[in-house]
Short mmCIF file of C-alpha atoms and ligand atoms in Angstrom, two decimals:
data_model
loop_
_atom_site.label_atom_id
_atom_site.label_comp_id
_atom_site.label_asym_id
_atom_site.label_seq_id
_atom_site.Cartn_x
_atom_site.Cartn_y
_atom_site.Cartn_z
CA MET Y 1 -3.17 -70.60 -101.76
CA GLU Y 2 -2.60 -67.83 -98.85
CA HIS Y 3 -5.05 -65.23 -98.93
CA ILE Y 4 -3.54 -61.65 -98.61
CA VAL Y 5 -6.42 -58.78 -98.13
CA ILE Y 6 -5.82 -56.17 -98.24
CA LEU Y 7 -8.12 -52.37 -96.60
CA GLY Y 8 -7.19 -49.63 -98.21
CA ASN Y 9 -6.12 -48.72 -102.52
CA GLY Y 10 -3.94 -46.06 -101.20
CA ILE Y 11 0.28 -45.64 -101.72
CA SER Y 12 0.84 -48.06 -99.14
CA GLY Y 13 -1.96 -51.36 -100.25
CA VAL Y 14 -0.92 -50.77 -103.97
CA THR Y 15 3.00 -50.71 -103.54
CA LEU Y 16 2.33 -54.38 -101.06
CA ALA Y 17 0.18 -56.01 -103.55
CA ARG Y 18 2.90 -54.76 -106.54
CA HIS Y 19 5.66 -55.92 -104.27
CA ILE Y 20 4.16 -59.19 -102.84
CA ARG Y 21 3.17 -59.75 -106.63
CA LYS Y 22 6.70 -60.08 -107.74
CA LEU Y 23 7.98 -62.08 -104.97
CA SER Y 24 4.70 -64.60 -104.73
CA ASP Y 25 2.04 -66.86 -106.16
CA LYS Y 26 -0.21 -65.35 -103.85
CA LYS Y 27 -3.44 -64.77 -103.97
CA ILE Y 28 -4.26 -61.13 -102.87
CA THR Y 29 -7.49 -59.04 -103.25
CA ILE Y 30 -7.42 -55.17 -102.45
CA ILE Y 31 -10.46 -53.38 -100.51
CA SER Y 32 -11.50 -49.68 -101.04
CA ALA Y 33 -14.13 -47.78 -100.46
CA GLU Y 34 -13.14 -44.67 -102.48
CA THR Y 35 -12.05 -45.32 -105.76
CA GLU Y 36 -12.32 -49.19 -107.93
CA PHE Y 37 -8.62 -48.10 -108.99
CA PHE Y 38 -5.75 -46.79 -107.49
CA PHE Y 39 -4.87 -43.09 -107.90
CA SER Y 40 -1.72 -40.47 -106.38
CA ARG Y 41 -3.44 -38.32 -104.25
CA THR Y 42 -0.75 -35.76 -104.49
CA ALA Y 43 -1.99 -35.10 -107.82
CA LEU Y 44 -5.59 -34.46 -107.06
CA MET Y 45 -5.63 -30.57 -106.90
CA TYR Y 46 -4.22 -30.51 -110.66
CA VAL Y 47 -7.38 -31.84 -111.86
CA TYR Y 48 -9.50 -29.27 -111.10
CA MET Y 49 -6.53 -26.49 -111.55
CA GLY Y 50 -7.38 -28.41 -114.93
CA HIS Y 51 -3.90 -30.07 -115.98
CA MET Y 52 -5.16 -33.56 -115.69
CA LYS Y 53 -8.55 -35.40 -116.60
CA PHE Y 54 -8.92 -37.93 -113.52
CA GLU Y 55 -7.88 -41.10 -116.16
CA HIS Y 56 -3.80 -39.45 -115.78
CA ILE Y 57 -3.64 -39.41 -112.43
CA GLN Y 58 -4.26 -43.12 -111.56
CA PRO Y 59 -0.89 -45.11 -113.07
CA TYR Y 60 -1.99 -47.90 -113.54
CA GLU Y 61 -4.42 -49.12 -116.95
CA LYS Y 62 -7.26 -50.89 -115.80
CA ASN Y 63 -5.69 -54.15 -117.34
CA PHE Y 64 -2.46 -53.87 -114.96
CA TRP Y 65 -4.90 -55.79 -112.28
CA THR Y 66 -5.88 -58.23 -114.46
CA LYS Y 67 -2.88 -59.41 -115.78
CA ASN Y 68 -0.37 -58.88 -112.01
CA ARG Y 69 -4.12 -61.27 -110.60
CA ILE Y 70 -4.87 -58.35 -107.75
CA GLU Y 71 -8.09 -58.82 -107.16
CA LEU Y 72 -9.90 -55.31 -106.24
CA LYS Y 73 -13.26 -55.13 -104.68
CA LYS Y 74 -15.51 -51.91 -103.86
CA GLY Y 75 -17.17 -51.70 -100.95
CA TYR Y 76 -16.44 -50.01 -96.95
CA VAL Y 77 -15.68 -52.56 -94.05
CA SER Y 78 -17.17 -51.41 -91.44
CA THR Y 79 -16.60 -54.18 -88.75
CA ILE Y 80 -12.72 -57.27 -88.54
CA LYS Y 81 -14.01 -60.03 -86.61
CA PRO Y 82 -10.52 -61.43 -86.70
CA GLU Y 83 -11.67 -64.66 -84.05
CA ASN Y 84 -12.86 -66.01 -87.25
CA LYS Y 85 -10.25 -63.36 -90.27
CA THR Y 86 -13.42 -62.29 -91.38
CA LEU Y 87 -14.07 -59.02 -92.19
CA ILE Y 88 -17.88 -57.62 -92.30
CA PHE Y 89 -18.61 -54.99 -94.14
CA SER Y 90 -21.10 -52.31 -94.72
CA ASP Y 91 -23.77 -53.94 -96.63
CA GLY Y 92 -23.25 -56.81 -94.45
CA GLU Y 93 -21.39 -59.45 -96.99
CA SER Y 94 -19.08 -60.90 -94.94
CA PHE Y 95 -15.42 -62.03 -96.37
CA THR Y 96 -12.57 -63.86 -95.31
CA TYR Y 97 -8.56 -63.85 -94.64
CA ASP Y 98 -5.59 -65.25 -94.01
CA LYS Y 99 -3.32 -62.46 -93.42
CA LEU Y 100 -5.14 -58.79 -92.76
CA ILE Y 101 -3.22 -55.66 -93.88
CA LEU Y 102 -4.57 -52.59 -93.08
CA ALA Y 103 -3.84 -49.01 -95.18
CA VAL Y 104 -6.83 -46.91 -94.76
CA GLY Y 105 -4.88 -44.02 -94.41
CA SER Y 106 -5.85 -40.58 -93.17
CA LYS Y 107 -9.49 -38.43 -92.10
CA PRO Y 108 -9.31 -34.80 -91.95
CA ASN Y 109 -9.55 -33.55 -88.59
CA LYS Y 110 -12.86 -31.76 -87.40
CA PHE Y 111 -13.13 -29.70 -84.47
CA GLY Y 112 -16.49 -29.23 -83.79
CA TRP Y 113 -17.17 -26.61 -85.34
CA PRO Y 114 -20.87 -25.59 -84.70
CA GLY Y 115 -22.15 -25.63 -88.38
CA GLN Y 116 -19.51 -28.47 -89.94
CA ASP Y 117 -21.31 -30.54 -91.13
CA LEU Y 118 -23.51 -27.27 -93.76
CA ILE Y 119 -23.83 -27.88 -97.29
CA GLY Y 120 -20.85 -26.54 -98.64
CA VAL Y 121 -18.38 -27.37 -95.59
CA GLN Y 122 -15.79 -29.91 -97.46
CA GLY Y 123 -12.37 -31.24 -96.91
CA LEU Y 124 -9.98 -31.73 -99.65
CA TYR Y 125 -8.88 -35.57 -98.68
CA SER Y 126 -10.82 -37.66 -101.41
CA LYS Y 127 -11.71 -38.14 -104.95
CA GLN Y 128 -15.67 -37.09 -103.01
CA ASP Y 129 -13.78 -34.57 -101.82
CA LEU Y 130 -12.74 -33.11 -105.32
CA ASP Y 131 -16.01 -33.83 -107.32
CA THR Y 132 -17.95 -32.08 -104.03
CA LEU Y 133 -15.53 -29.03 -104.83
CA GLU Y 134 -16.26 -29.65 -107.90
CA ILE Y 135 -20.18 -28.49 -107.59
CA ASN Y 136 -19.43 -26.92 -103.71
CA ALA Y 137 -17.42 -24.39 -106.13
CA PRO Y 138 -17.17 -24.63 -110.09
CA ASN Y 139 -16.81 -21.38 -111.10
CA ASN Y 140 -16.98 -18.29 -109.13
CA LYS Y 141 -20.41 -16.90 -109.77
CA VAL Y 142 -21.44 -19.95 -107.33
CA CYS Y 143 -19.07 -19.01 -105.32
CA LYS Y 144 -18.59 -16.21 -104.37
CA ARG Y 145 -16.09 -16.56 -101.94
CA ALA Y 146 -14.59 -19.43 -100.20
CA VAL Y 147 -12.82 -19.28 -96.65
CA ILE Y 148 -10.39 -22.04 -95.46
CA VAL Y 149 -9.67 -22.75 -91.82
CA GLY Y 150 -6.50 -24.41 -91.12
CA GLY Y 151 -3.08 -23.09 -92.62
CA GLY Y 152 -0.76 -26.96 -93.40
CA LEU Y 153 -0.16 -27.88 -96.45
CA ILE Y 154 -3.51 -28.70 -97.33
CA GLY Y 155 -4.93 -25.43 -96.81
CA ILE Y 156 -2.79 -23.76 -99.19
CA GLU Y 157 -3.18 -26.71 -102.09
CA LEU Y 158 -6.77 -26.00 -101.86
CA ALA Y 159 -6.31 -22.05 -101.65
CA GLU Y 160 -4.39 -22.01 -104.63
CA MET Y 161 -6.73 -24.43 -106.57
CA LEU Y 162 -10.07 -22.11 -105.54
CA ARG Y 163 -8.09 -19.11 -106.78
CA SER Y 164 -6.85 -20.49 -110.00
CA ARG Y 165 -10.32 -20.14 -111.37
CA ASN Y 166 -10.31 -16.64 -109.61
CA ILE Y 167 -12.34 -17.75 -106.97
CA PRO Y 168 -11.62 -14.40 -103.58
CA VAL Y 169 -10.17 -17.15 -100.52
CA THR Y 170 -9.36 -16.42 -97.66
CA PHE Y 171 -7.97 -17.92 -95.27
CA LEU Y 172 -7.82 -18.81 -91.32
CA VAL Y 173 -4.93 -19.24 -89.66
CA ARG Y 174 -4.58 -19.44 -86.50
CA GLU Y 175 -0.94 -19.09 -85.73
CA SER Y 176 0.78 -15.92 -85.32
CA SER Y 177 2.65 -16.35 -88.87
CA PHE Y 178 2.21 -19.37 -91.77
CA TRP Y 179 2.91 -23.13 -90.80
CA ASN Y 180 5.43 -21.44 -87.64
CA GLY Y 181 4.91 -24.72 -85.70
CA VAL Y 182 7.25 -26.31 -88.29
CA LEU Y 183 8.76 -24.10 -89.87
CA PRO Y 184 11.73 -21.11 -88.89
CA LYS Y 185 10.60 -17.29 -88.52
CA GLY Y 186 11.96 -16.18 -91.55
CA GLU Y 187 11.13 -18.74 -94.72
CA SER Y 188 7.63 -18.58 -91.66
CA GLU Y 189 7.14 -14.94 -92.75
CA MET Y 190 8.71 -14.91 -96.50
CA LEU Y 191 5.28 -17.69 -97.41
CA ASN Y 192 3.37 -14.62 -95.38
CA ARG Y 193 4.33 -12.67 -97.71
CA HIS Y 194 4.10 -14.99 -100.87
CA ILE Y 195 0.46 -16.16 -100.31
CA LYS Y 196 -0.91 -12.43 -99.51
CA SER Y 197 0.75 -12.03 -103.62
CA HIS Y 198 -0.93 -14.41 -104.82
CA HIS Y 199 -4.25 -12.11 -103.38
CA ILE Y 200 -5.62 -14.93 -101.01
CA ASP Y 201 -6.97 -12.74 -97.66
CA LEU Y 202 -4.47 -14.43 -95.25
CA ARG Y 203 -5.74 -13.51 -91.50
CA LEU Y 204 -2.81 -14.99 -89.24
CA SER Y 205 -3.79 -15.13 -85.43
CA THR Y 206 -7.90 -16.28 -86.85
CA ASN Y 207 -9.83 -18.66 -85.57
CA LEU Y 208 -13.69 -19.98 -86.64
CA ARG Y 209 -16.04 -19.91 -84.10
CA GLU Y 210 -18.78 -20.95 -85.96
CA ILE Y 211 -20.24 -21.52 -89.43
CA LYS Y 212 -24.06 -20.07 -90.22
CA SER Y 213 -25.72 -22.02 -92.99
CA ASP Y 214 -28.76 -19.79 -95.13
CA ASP Y 215 -32.91 -21.24 -94.65
CA LYS Y 216 -31.99 -24.36 -97.56
CA GLY Y 217 -29.35 -25.79 -94.75
CA GLN Y 218 -26.15 -23.84 -97.39
CA VAL Y 219 -23.71 -22.32 -95.50
CA GLN Y 220 -23.75 -18.39 -96.01
CA SER Y 221 -20.91 -17.55 -93.33
CA VAL Y 222 -18.45 -17.56 -91.00
CA ILE Y 223 -17.83 -15.85 -87.43
CA LEU Y 224 -14.19 -15.15 -86.55
CA GLU Y 225 -13.46 -15.44 -83.34
CA GLU Y 226 -10.85 -12.71 -82.45
CA THR Y 227 -13.43 -9.69 -83.59
CA GLY Y 228 -16.55 -11.20 -84.45
CA GLU Y 229 -16.58 -9.93 -87.82
CA GLU Y 230 -18.99 -12.01 -90.29
CA ILE Y 231 -17.32 -13.06 -93.28
CA PHE Y 232 -19.53 -14.28 -96.60
CA CYS Y 233 -18.53 -17.14 -98.28
CA ASN Y 234 -20.06 -19.76 -100.06
CA VAL Y 235 -17.98 -22.30 -99.00
CA VAL Y 236 -15.85 -23.48 -95.82
CA GLY Y 237 -12.48 -25.17 -97.12
CA LEU Y 238 -11.85 -27.16 -93.24
CA THR Y 239 -8.37 -28.45 -93.37
CA PRO Y 240 -6.77 -28.19 -90.37
CA GLY Y 241 -4.80 -31.74 -90.34
CA VAL Y 242 -5.48 -35.41 -90.45
CA SER Y 243 -5.58 -38.05 -88.18
CA PRO Y 244 -5.83 -41.68 -89.21
CA ASN Y 245 -8.44 -43.00 -90.21
CA ILE Y 246 -9.33 -45.87 -87.77
CA ASP Y 247 -12.89 -44.58 -85.89
CA PHE Y 248 -14.33 -48.17 -87.38
CA LEU Y 249 -12.04 -50.60 -86.37
CA LYS Y 250 -12.24 -49.47 -82.05
CA ASP Y 251 -14.04 -52.04 -81.18
CA SER Y 252 -11.87 -55.13 -83.20
CA GLY Y 253 -9.21 -55.55 -80.77
CA ILE Y 254 -6.64 -54.28 -82.53
CA GLU Y 255 -4.43 -51.84 -80.17
CA LEU Y 256 -4.82 -48.00 -81.24
CA SER Y 257 -3.62 -45.02 -80.02
CA ARG Y 258 -3.80 -42.21 -82.11
CA GLY Y 259 -3.16 -45.22 -85.03
CA ILE Y 260 -2.62 -48.50 -85.43
CA LYS Y 261 0.29 -49.76 -83.02
CA VAL Y 262 2.59 -51.26 -84.84
CA ASN Y 263 5.98 -52.95 -84.21
CA ARG Y 264 9.17 -52.26 -86.63
CA PHE Y 265 8.07 -55.74 -88.87
CA LEU Y 266 4.69 -53.17 -89.23
CA GLU Y 267 2.98 -56.36 -87.09
CA THR Y 268 0.01 -55.15 -85.14
CA ASN Y 269 -0.93 -56.97 -81.62
CA ILE Y 270 -2.97 -59.70 -83.35
CA PRO Y 271 -1.76 -62.26 -85.46
CA ASP Y 272 -1.53 -61.39 -89.14
CA ILE Y 273 -2.79 -58.58 -89.02
CA TYR Y 274 -0.78 -55.94 -89.72
CA ALA Y 275 -0.43 -52.05 -90.84
CA ILE Y 276 1.64 -49.43 -92.98
CA GLY Y 277 0.70 -45.86 -94.28
CA ASP Y 278 -1.08 -43.26 -92.69
CA CYS Y 279 -2.73 -44.78 -90.05
CA ALA Y 280 0.12 -46.65 -89.08
CA GLU Y 281 1.93 -45.79 -85.48
CA GLN Y 282 5.19 -47.26 -84.65
CA ARG Y 283 4.92 -48.20 -80.89
CA GLU Y 284 8.97 -47.40 -80.12
CA ALA Y 285 10.54 -44.69 -81.70
CA ILE Y 286 12.98 -45.00 -84.32
CA GLY Y 287 15.71 -42.36 -84.79
CA ASN Y 288 14.39 -39.14 -84.44
CA ARG Y 289 11.89 -40.06 -86.68
CA ARG Y 290 8.05 -38.99 -85.76
CA SER Y 291 5.25 -42.05 -84.95
CA ILE Y 292 3.42 -40.92 -87.80
CA GLU Y 293 4.29 -39.71 -90.85
CA ALA Y 294 1.83 -39.08 -92.92
CA VAL Y 295 3.61 -38.24 -96.61
CA TRP Y 296 3.84 -40.04 -99.75
CA TYR Y 297 6.91 -42.35 -99.71
CA THR Y 298 6.23 -43.10 -95.88
CA GLY Y 299 3.75 -45.54 -97.02
CA ARG Y 300 5.56 -46.93 -100.01
CA MET Y 301 8.44 -47.45 -98.21
CA MET Y 302 6.21 -49.11 -96.24
CA GLY Y 303 4.55 -51.46 -98.93
CA GLU Y 304 7.50 -52.52 -99.58
CA THR Y 305 9.23 -53.61 -96.39
CA LEU Y 306 6.00 -55.31 -95.56
CA ALA Y 307 6.57 -57.49 -99.06
CA GLN Y 308 9.31 -58.70 -97.96
CA THR Y 309 7.72 -59.99 -94.78
CA ILE Y 310 4.74 -61.14 -95.90
CA CYS Y 311 6.93 -63.79 -98.48
CA GLY Y 312 9.14 -64.84 -95.95
CA ASN Y 313 12.03 -62.57 -95.82
CA LYS Y 314 11.56 -61.18 -92.57
CA ILE Y 315 12.57 -57.55 -92.41
CA ALA Y 316 12.18 -54.44 -90.21
CA TYR Y 317 10.43 -50.62 -91.68
CA GLN Y 318 14.17 -48.82 -91.69
CA PRO Y 319 12.85 -45.36 -92.93
CA GLY Y 320 16.33 -44.40 -92.70
CA HIS Y 321 16.95 -39.65 -93.17
CA TRP Y 322 13.88 -38.05 -92.80
CA PHE Y 323 13.10 -36.14 -96.40
CA ASN Y 324 9.83 -34.49 -97.15
CA SER Y 325 9.03 -31.78 -100.30
CA ALA Y 326 6.24 -29.58 -100.69
CA LYS Y 327 4.89 -26.77 -102.71
CA PHE Y 328 4.03 -23.41 -101.53
CA LEU Y 329 1.84 -21.98 -105.09
CA ASP Y 330 4.68 -21.48 -107.08
CA ILE Y 331 7.41 -21.99 -104.51
CA GLU Y 332 9.54 -25.51 -104.40
CA TYR Y 333 10.09 -26.22 -100.79
CA GLN Y 334 12.28 -29.49 -99.54
CA THR Y 335 13.91 -30.78 -96.33
CA TYR Y 336 16.38 -33.21 -95.63
CA GLY Y 337 17.19 -34.34 -92.40
CA TRP Y 338 15.75 -31.22 -89.14
CA VAL Y 339 15.50 -28.04 -89.45
CA PHE Y 340 12.72 -27.22 -86.90
CA ALA Y 341 10.79 -23.76 -86.05
CA THR Y 342 13.17 -23.20 -83.00
CA PRO Y 343 17.00 -24.39 -83.42
CA LYS Y 344 16.81 -27.39 -80.71
CA GLU Y 345 19.38 -26.43 -77.73
CA ASN Y 346 22.80 -27.09 -78.44
CA ASN Y 347 21.66 -26.26 -82.48
CA GLN Y 348 22.14 -23.25 -84.14
CA HIS Y 349 20.88 -21.78 -87.85
CA PHE Y 350 21.97 -20.31 -90.78
CA HIS Y 351 19.90 -18.39 -92.83
CA TRP Y 352 20.09 -16.67 -95.94
CA LYS Y 353 17.34 -15.54 -98.33
CA HIS Y 354 16.98 -13.91 -101.70
CA GLU Y 355 16.05 -9.86 -102.12
CA ASP Y 356 13.72 -11.05 -104.40
CA ASP Y 357 11.84 -12.82 -101.09
CA THR Y 358 10.75 -16.05 -103.13
CA LYS Y 359 13.75 -18.61 -102.48
CA CYS Y 360 15.39 -18.86 -99.13
CA ILE Y 361 17.92 -21.83 -97.41
CA THR Y 362 17.71 -22.57 -93.44
CA ILE Y 363 20.05 -25.09 -92.78
CA GLU Y 364 20.59 -26.31 -88.86
CA TYR Y 365 24.05 -27.53 -87.49
CA HIS Y 366 24.97 -28.13 -83.61
CA LYS Y 367 26.66 -25.71 -82.34
CA SER Y 368 29.80 -26.57 -80.80
CA THR Y 369 30.50 -29.54 -83.25
CA ASN Y 370 29.57 -27.54 -86.35
CA ILE Y 371 27.79 -31.35 -87.46
CA PHE Y 372 24.72 -30.51 -90.25
CA ILE Y 373 21.52 -31.81 -88.94
CA GLY Y 374 20.08 -30.84 -91.18
CA VAL Y 375 18.78 -28.22 -94.14
CA ASN Y 376 15.31 -26.41 -96.11
CA THR Y 377 14.78 -25.52 -99.21
CA PHE Y 378 12.96 -22.87 -100.87
CA GLY Y 379 12.54 -21.90 -104.34
CA ILE Y 380 15.73 -23.98 -105.04
CA ARG Y 381 15.91 -27.94 -105.73
CA MET Y 382 18.36 -29.60 -104.23
CA ARG Y 383 19.71 -33.18 -105.23
CA HIS Y 384 18.71 -35.70 -101.84
CA GLU Y 385 21.48 -38.91 -102.68
CA VAL Y 386 23.55 -35.61 -101.66
CA PHE Y 387 22.20 -34.61 -97.98
CA ASP Y 388 21.05 -37.83 -97.19
CA LYS Y 389 24.78 -39.43 -97.65
CA TRP Y 390 26.14 -36.47 -95.97
CA LEU Y 391 23.79 -36.71 -93.38
CA THR Y 392 24.94 -40.25 -93.22
CA GLU Y 393 28.49 -38.97 -92.71
CA LYS Y 394 27.90 -36.38 -90.57
CA ARG Y 395 29.71 -33.82 -92.67
CA ASP Y 396 29.99 -30.55 -90.56
CA MET Y 397 29.01 -26.42 -91.61
CA ASP Y 398 32.29 -25.96 -93.18
CA TYR Y 399 32.30 -28.77 -95.64
CA VAL Y 400 28.57 -28.51 -96.74
CA MET Y 401 28.73 -24.68 -97.25
CA ASN Y 402 31.65 -25.74 -99.67
CA HIS Y 403 30.48 -28.34 -101.33
CA LEU Y 404 26.94 -27.02 -101.11
CA GLU Y 405 27.12 -26.72 -105.18
CA ASP Y 406 27.60 -30.39 -105.35
CA ALA Y 407 24.04 -30.65 -104.11
CA ASN Y 408 22.23 -27.80 -105.91
CA PHE Y 409 20.33 -29.18 -109.34
CA GLU Y 410 20.98 -25.78 -111.10
CA PRO Y 411 24.19 -24.64 -110.87
CA GLU Y 412 23.05 -22.14 -112.94
CA PHE Y 413 21.17 -20.44 -109.56
CA PHE Y 414 24.19 -21.89 -107.62
CA LYS Y 415 27.01 -19.90 -110.21
CA THR Y 416 24.84 -16.20 -109.64
CA TYR Y 417 24.36 -16.62 -105.56
CA GLU Y 418 27.28 -18.95 -104.50
CA LYS Y 419 29.04 -16.25 -103.15
CA GLU Y 420 26.56 -14.65 -101.47
CA ILE Y 421 25.20 -17.42 -99.40
CA ILE Y 422 28.87 -17.71 -98.53
CA SER Y 423 29.31 -14.74 -97.48
CA ALA Y 424 26.14 -14.54 -95.28
CA TYR Y 425 27.57 -17.38 -93.78
CA ASN Y 426 31.28 -16.18 -92.63
CA LYS Y 427 29.32 -13.05 -91.46
CA GLN Y 428 26.83 -15.10 -88.46
CA LEU Y 429 30.24 -16.72 -88.03
CA GLN Y 430 31.85 -14.03 -87.07
CA THR Y 431 28.86 -12.66 -85.35
CA VAL Y 432 28.13 -16.00 -83.21
CA SER Y 433 32.15 -15.60 -82.52
CA GLN Y 434 32.40 -11.84 -80.96
C1 LIG C 1 -4.28 -32.63 -100.77
C2 LIG C 1 -3.39 -33.78 -100.76
C3 LIG C 1 -1.90 -33.47 -100.96
C4 LIG C 1 -1.39 -34.39 -100.96
N1 LIG C 1 0.07 -34.18 -100.86
C5 LIG C 1 1.66 -34.49 -100.48
C6 LIG C 1 2.92 -34.29 -101.05
O1 LIG C 1 2.67 -33.36 -102.15
N2 LIG C 1 3.60 -35.13 -100.50
C7 LIG C 1 3.36 -36.04 -99.85
O2 LIG C 1 4.35 -36.83 -99.11
N3 LIG C 1 1.94 -36.19 -99.33
C8 LIG C 1 1.09 -36.14 -99.67
N4 LIG C 1 0.12 -35.93 -98.99
C9 LIG C 1 0.11 -37.22 -98.03
C10 LIG C 1 -0.13 -38.26 -99.42
O3 LIG C 1 -1.02 -38.31 -100.06
C11 LIG C 1 -0.14 -39.58 -97.58
O4 LIG C 1 0.02 -39.83 -97.22
C12 LIG C 1 -0.84 -41.09 -99.07
O5 LIG C 1 -1.88 -40.55 -99.73
C13 LIG C 1 -1.65 -42.01 -97.21
O6 LIG C 1 -1.17 -42.41 -98.05
P1 LIG C 1 -2.28 -44.44 -97.60
O7 LIG C 1 -1.69 -46.11 -98.52
O8 LIG C 1 -1.57 -44.80 -96.09
O9 LIG C 1 -3.32 -44.54 -97.06
P2 LIG C 1 -4.71 -43.65 -97.92
O10 LIG C 1 -4.57 -43.23 -99.69
O11 LIG C 1 -5.44 -42.84 -97.33
O12 LIG C 1 -5.65 -44.69 -98.94
C14 LIG C 1 -5.97 -45.41 -97.87
C15 LIG C 1 -7.38 -45.76 -98.73
O13 LIG C 1 -8.56 -46.70 -97.34
C16 LIG C 1 -9.32 -46.71 -97.85
N5 LIG C 1 -9.96 -46.93 -96.54
C17 LIG C 1 -9.93 -46.45 -95.11
N6 LIG C 1 -11.01 -47.02 -94.62
C18 LIG C 1 -11.63 -48.65 -94.86
C19 LIG C 1 -12.44 -49.01 -95.00
N7 LIG C 1 -13.09 -49.03 -93.81
N8 LIG C 1 -13.80 -50.20 -95.81
C20 LIG C 1 -12.87 -49.96 -97.05
N9 LIG C 1 -11.74 -49.11 -97.22
C21 LIG C 1 -11.53 -47.89 -96.21
C22 LIG C 1 -9.67 -44.99 -97.79
O14 LIG C 1 -11.05 -45.02 -98.42
C23 LIG C 1 -8.63 -45.43 -99.43
O15 LIG C 1 -9.12 -45.20 -100.15
C24 LIG C 1 -0.93 -35.41 -99.64
C25 LIG C 1 -2.68 -35.91 -98.77
C26 LIG C 1 -3.61 -34.60 -99.94
C27 LIG C 1 -5.29 -35.53 -98.91
#
């Protein structure tokens, strides 16, 4: 019987295994060094915040794996030898496969800062990071202040987590406004104010120079690059993004760039080796999607797609229109299609913000055809299927504005603000045409 070995038990690897089992009788083994069972990485924060126990973020019961004949193996694979289809574990054990799927995820970035390996310096990615945070920052007596370095989605999650235990947080963000490489100015500036209103000491345009240690090798303070200011702290959270976890593959013969190079069928350059999830890098662009997309649902989609191919129905990965969602403290964010920080050439933005400074919408559209390109919403829940359809149908702005209510999850909200939004849009049209 063909033996399918999946390296990585995150969303992509586990989705693949579940779907192969639905479609076939193949022998399946999932290997991971991190945890025995799959857990929802996106929910790690809720464990620290006390909303859930770790068991609650493991969606499958123990007997699910035996019932579905999916073997689980814990261990770290240090080498892959494609010439004899063998994996070598860090303890020297070897293990063979017929087909190998690399679903090895990401690793937190580190930029060689002095002091980055001190006790009390950590990222937020793995279950081990969660355990370490519990030791480093159990409360505000042990951790009198934390400094977070890197202003993206994981940075703000870590800030929220620490604030939930009343730990003072200083948040160092290299950019002049929070996440302004991704978000348009109005949204990014709204978030600056929102972060500060949660008593987070947000320092924009600020870089880390150095992390200093006490005489026991424990973090004592950080020094800021621009001013030389010293901030005393017990924990430093490094959250300047993630990159594919591929260092252990460098001598394997598998083609690597920033990630593991794959074609549309998720095949690497080596027969019978595939890559999915955060670690996969598309060789050719798929529409206007990024070549690496480190998000939950794309890992799941790749797992579902590859299961078909592995079970004899070879199909290409087709992610469709880009969408994503996240939470910035208590503001929900959704994005459908493309809204760039500054509109692409020939495009422009329509932006509306509610006076309470926690809700806004930005729509990107083509200047001359008025075709809808994408929407960002903050504090307003929208319907994915509606925007997806409008993007496919290439609807224009008049259509979108006239039907915005259909996309809204909360009709009451819309009744209250519809007039305001439409009149802001009409005002912008008049300004543009003058
Ligand atoms: C704190 C946090 C919050 C997030 N929130 C969101 C969110 O709200 N929305 C969203 O879309 N995305 C979010 N993400 C991103 C999302 O979680 C990832 O895109 C997704 O989990 C990646 O899944 P994966 O299957 O590709 O890899 P992973 O989940 O990283 O799984 C890979 C597994 O492989 C194991 N492994 C790697 N190499 C080896 C080896 N050599 N030997 C043995 N085992 C190995 C790793 O230990 C790991 O367990 C978040 C990520 C983090 C860290």
